[in-house]
Coordinates of N, CA and C in Angstrom, one line a residue:
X38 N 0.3 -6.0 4.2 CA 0.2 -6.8 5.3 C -1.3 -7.2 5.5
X39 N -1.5 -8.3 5.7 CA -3.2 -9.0 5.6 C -3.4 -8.9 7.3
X40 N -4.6 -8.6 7.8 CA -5.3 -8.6 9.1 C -6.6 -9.2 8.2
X41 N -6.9 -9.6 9.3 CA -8.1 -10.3 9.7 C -9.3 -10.1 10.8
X42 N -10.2 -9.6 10.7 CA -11.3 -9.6 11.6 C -12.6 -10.2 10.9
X43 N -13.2 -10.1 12.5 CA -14.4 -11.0 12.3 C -15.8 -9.6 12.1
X44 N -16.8 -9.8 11.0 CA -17.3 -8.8 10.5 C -18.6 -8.3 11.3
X45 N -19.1 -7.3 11.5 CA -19.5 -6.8 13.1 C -21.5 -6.9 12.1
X46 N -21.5 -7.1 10.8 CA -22.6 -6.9 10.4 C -23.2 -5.9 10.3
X47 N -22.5 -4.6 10.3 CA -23.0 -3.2 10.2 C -22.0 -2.7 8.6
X48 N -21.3 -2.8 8.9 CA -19.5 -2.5 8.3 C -20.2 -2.7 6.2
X49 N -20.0 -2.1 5.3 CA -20.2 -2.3 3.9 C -18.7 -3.2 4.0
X50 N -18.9 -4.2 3.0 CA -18.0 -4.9 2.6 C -17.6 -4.7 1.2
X51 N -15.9 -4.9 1.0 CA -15.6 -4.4 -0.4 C -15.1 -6.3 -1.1
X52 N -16.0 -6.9 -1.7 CA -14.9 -8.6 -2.3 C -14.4 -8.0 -3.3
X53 N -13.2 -9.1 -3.7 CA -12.7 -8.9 -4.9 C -13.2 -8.3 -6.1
X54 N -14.5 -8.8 -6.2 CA -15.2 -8.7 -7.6 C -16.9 -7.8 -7.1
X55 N -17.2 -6.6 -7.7 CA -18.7 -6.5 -7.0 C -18.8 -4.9 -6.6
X56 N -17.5 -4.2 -6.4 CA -17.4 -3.3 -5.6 C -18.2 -3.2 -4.1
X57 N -18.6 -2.1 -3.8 CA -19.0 -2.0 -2.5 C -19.9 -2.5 -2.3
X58 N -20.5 -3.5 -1.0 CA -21.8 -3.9 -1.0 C -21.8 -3.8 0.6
X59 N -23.3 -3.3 0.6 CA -23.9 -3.2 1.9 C -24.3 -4.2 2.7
X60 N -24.7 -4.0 4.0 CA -24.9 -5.2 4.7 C -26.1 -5.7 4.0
X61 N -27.1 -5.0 3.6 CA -28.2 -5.8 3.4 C -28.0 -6.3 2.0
X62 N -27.2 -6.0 0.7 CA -26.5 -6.5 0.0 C -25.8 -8.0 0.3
X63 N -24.8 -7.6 0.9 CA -24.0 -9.3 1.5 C -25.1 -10.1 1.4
X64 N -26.2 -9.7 2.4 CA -27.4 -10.7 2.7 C -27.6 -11.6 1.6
X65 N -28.1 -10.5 0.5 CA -28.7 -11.1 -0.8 C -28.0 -11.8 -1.6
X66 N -26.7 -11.6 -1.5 CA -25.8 -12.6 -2.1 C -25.3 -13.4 -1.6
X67 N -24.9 -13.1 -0.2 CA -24.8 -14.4 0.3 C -25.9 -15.3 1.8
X68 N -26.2 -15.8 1.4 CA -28.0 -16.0 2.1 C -27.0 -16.8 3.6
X69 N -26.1 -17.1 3.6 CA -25.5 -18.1 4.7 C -25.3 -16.9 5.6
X70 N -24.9 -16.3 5.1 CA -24.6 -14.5 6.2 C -25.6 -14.7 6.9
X71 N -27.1 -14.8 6.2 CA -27.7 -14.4 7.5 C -28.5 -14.9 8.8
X72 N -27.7 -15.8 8.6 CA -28.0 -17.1 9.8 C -27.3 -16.6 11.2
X73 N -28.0 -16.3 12.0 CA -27.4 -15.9 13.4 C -26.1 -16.7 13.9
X74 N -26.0 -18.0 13.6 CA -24.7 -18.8 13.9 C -23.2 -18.8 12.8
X75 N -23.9 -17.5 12.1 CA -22.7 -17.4 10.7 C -21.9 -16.1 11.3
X76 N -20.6 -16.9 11.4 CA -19.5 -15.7 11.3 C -18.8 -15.6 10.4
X77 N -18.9 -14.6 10.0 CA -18.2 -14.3 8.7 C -16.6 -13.6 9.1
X78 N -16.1 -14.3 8.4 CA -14.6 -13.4 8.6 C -14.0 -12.6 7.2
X79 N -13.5 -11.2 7.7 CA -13.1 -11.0 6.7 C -11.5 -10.3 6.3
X80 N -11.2 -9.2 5.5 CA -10.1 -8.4 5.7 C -10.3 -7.2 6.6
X81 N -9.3 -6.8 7.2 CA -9.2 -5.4 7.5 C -9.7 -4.5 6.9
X82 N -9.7 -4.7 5.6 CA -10.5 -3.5 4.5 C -11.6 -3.6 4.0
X83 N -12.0 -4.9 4.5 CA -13.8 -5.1 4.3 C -13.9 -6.4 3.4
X84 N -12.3 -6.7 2.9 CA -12.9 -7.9 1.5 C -13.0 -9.4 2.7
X85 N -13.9 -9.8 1.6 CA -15.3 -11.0 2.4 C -13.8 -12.6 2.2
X86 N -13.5 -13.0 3.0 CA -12.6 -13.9 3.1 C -13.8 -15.5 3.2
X87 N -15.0 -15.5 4.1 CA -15.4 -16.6 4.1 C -15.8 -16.6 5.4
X88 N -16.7 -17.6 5.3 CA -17.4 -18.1 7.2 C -16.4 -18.7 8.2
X89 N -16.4 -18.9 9.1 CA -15.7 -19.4 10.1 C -15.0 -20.9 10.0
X90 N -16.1 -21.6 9.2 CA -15.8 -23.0 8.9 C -15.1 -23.0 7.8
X91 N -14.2 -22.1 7.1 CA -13.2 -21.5 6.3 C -12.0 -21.5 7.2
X92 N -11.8 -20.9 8.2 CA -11.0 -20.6 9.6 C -10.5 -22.3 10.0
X93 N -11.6 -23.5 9.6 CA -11.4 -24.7 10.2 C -10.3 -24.8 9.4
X94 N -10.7 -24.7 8.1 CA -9.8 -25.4 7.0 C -8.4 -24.5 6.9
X95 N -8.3 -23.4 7.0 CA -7.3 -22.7 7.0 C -6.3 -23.2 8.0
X96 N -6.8 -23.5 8.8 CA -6.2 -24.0 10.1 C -5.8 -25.3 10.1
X97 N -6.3 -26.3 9.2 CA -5.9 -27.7 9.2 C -4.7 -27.4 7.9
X98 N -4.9 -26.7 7.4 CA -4.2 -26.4 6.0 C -2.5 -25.8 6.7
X99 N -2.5 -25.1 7.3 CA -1.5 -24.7 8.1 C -0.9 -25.4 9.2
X100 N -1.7 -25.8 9.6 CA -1.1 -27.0 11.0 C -1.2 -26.3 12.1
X101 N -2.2 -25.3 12.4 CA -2.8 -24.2 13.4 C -3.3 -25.0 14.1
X102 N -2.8 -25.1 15.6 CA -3.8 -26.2 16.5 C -4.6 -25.3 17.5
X103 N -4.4 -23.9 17.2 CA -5.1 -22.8 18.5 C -6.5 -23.1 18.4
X104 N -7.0 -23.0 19.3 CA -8.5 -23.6 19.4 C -9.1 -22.0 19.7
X105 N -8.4 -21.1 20.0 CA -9.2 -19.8 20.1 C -9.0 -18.9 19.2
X106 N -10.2 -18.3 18.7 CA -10.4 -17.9 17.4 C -9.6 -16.6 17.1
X107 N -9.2 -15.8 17.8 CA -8.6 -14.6 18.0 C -7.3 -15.1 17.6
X108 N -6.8 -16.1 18.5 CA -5.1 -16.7 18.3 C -5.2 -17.4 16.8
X109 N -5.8 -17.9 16.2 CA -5.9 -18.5 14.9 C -5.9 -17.9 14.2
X110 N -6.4 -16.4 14.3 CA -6.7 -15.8 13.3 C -5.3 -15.0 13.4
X111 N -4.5 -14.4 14.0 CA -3.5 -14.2 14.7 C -1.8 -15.3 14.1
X112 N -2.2 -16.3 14.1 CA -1.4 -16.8 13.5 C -1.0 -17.3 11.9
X113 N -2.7 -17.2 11.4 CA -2.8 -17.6 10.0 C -2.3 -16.3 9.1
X114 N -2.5 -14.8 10.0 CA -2.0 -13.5 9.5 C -0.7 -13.7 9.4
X115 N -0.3 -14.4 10.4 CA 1.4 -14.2 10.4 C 1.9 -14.6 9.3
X116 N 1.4 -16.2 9.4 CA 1.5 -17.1 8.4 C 1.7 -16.5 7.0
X117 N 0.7 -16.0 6.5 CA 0.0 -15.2 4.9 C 1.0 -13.6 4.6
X118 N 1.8 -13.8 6.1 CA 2.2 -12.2 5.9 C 3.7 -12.5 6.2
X119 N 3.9 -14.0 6.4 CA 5.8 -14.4 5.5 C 5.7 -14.4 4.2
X120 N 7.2 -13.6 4.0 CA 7.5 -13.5 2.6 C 7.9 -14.8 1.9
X121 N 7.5 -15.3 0.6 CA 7.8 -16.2 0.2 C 9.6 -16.4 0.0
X122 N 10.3 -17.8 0.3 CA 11.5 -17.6 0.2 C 11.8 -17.8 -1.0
X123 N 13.3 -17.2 -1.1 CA 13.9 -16.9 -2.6 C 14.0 -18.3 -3.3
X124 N 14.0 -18.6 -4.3 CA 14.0 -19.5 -5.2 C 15.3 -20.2 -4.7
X125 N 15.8 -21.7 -4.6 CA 16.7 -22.1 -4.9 C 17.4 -22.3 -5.9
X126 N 18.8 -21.3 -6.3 CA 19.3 -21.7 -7.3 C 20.1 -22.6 -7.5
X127 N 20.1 -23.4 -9.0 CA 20.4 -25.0 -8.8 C 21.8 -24.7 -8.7
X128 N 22.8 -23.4 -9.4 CA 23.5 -24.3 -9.1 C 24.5 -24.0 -7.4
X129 N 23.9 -23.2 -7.2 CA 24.2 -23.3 -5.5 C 24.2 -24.5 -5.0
X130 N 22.9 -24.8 -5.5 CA 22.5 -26.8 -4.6 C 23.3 -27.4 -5.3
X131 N 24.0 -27.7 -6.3 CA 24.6 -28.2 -7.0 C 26.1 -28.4 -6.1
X132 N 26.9 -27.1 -6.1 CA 28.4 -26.5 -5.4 C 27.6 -27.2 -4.0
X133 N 26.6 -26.9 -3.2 CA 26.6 -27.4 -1.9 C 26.1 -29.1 -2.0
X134 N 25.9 -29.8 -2.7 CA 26.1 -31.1 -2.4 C 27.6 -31.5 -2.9
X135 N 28.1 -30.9 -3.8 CA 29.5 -31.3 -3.8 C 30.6 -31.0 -2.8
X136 N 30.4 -29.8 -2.3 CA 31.3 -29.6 -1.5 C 30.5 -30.6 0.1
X137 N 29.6 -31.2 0.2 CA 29.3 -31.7 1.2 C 29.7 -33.6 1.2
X138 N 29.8 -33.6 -0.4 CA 30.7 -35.1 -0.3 C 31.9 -35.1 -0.6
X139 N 32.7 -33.9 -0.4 CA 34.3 -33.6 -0.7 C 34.2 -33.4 1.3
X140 N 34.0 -33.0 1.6 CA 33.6 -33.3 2.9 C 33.5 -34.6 3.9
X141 N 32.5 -35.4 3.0 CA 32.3 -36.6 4.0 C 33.7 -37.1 3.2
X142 N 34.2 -37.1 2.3 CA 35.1 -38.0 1.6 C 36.7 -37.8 2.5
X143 N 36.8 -36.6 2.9 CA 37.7 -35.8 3.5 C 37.6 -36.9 5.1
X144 N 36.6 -37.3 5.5 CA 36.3 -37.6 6.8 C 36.7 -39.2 7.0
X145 N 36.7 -39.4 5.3 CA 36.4 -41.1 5.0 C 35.3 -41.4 5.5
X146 N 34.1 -41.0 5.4 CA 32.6 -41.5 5.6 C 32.1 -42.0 4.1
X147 N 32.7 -41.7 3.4 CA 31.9 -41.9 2.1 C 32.3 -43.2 1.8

């Protein structure tokens, strides 16, 4: 399950690639961190997800219209933490469009 918080700038962070890196680390690699107006968001477990203007686009990408950053972040979890649905097999779709014009045909709509 993915959480999301916003990074308190004390916290070592763990990214994908790099292992552990310290706050003054992050700094050096990423120089945007250290702008007093940069919020970084990350995972639950320290890995570096991106700045807040990441959060915009996540949010337009999803169709998130919460304007408060707590509830956005809140919903994009939810979002990332539905299970992908099962594949449609064709020939299910196949039996269910047939049986749905044996149907209208039954009705005389067809």
């Amino acid at each position: 399950m993915i959480k999301f918080k916003i990074w308190d700038r004390q916290t070592d962070l763990y990214p994908l690639v790099g292992g552990k890196l310290t706050p003054e680390q992050v700094y050096e690699k990423w120089g945007w961190t250290q702008s007093p107006s940069a919020v970084v968001l990350i995972t639950e477990e320290g890995g570096v997800l991106g700045s807040i203007d990441n959060l915009a686009i996540l949010k337009a990408n999803h169709g998130i219209t919460a304007e408060d950053t707590e509830q956005a972040i809140a919903e994009i979890e939810a979002i990332m933490n539905t299970p992908a649905p099962e594949p449609v097999d064709q020939n299910e779709a196949i039996v269910a469009r047939l049986d749905y014009m044996i149907m209208m045909n039954e009705e005389g709509t067809l």
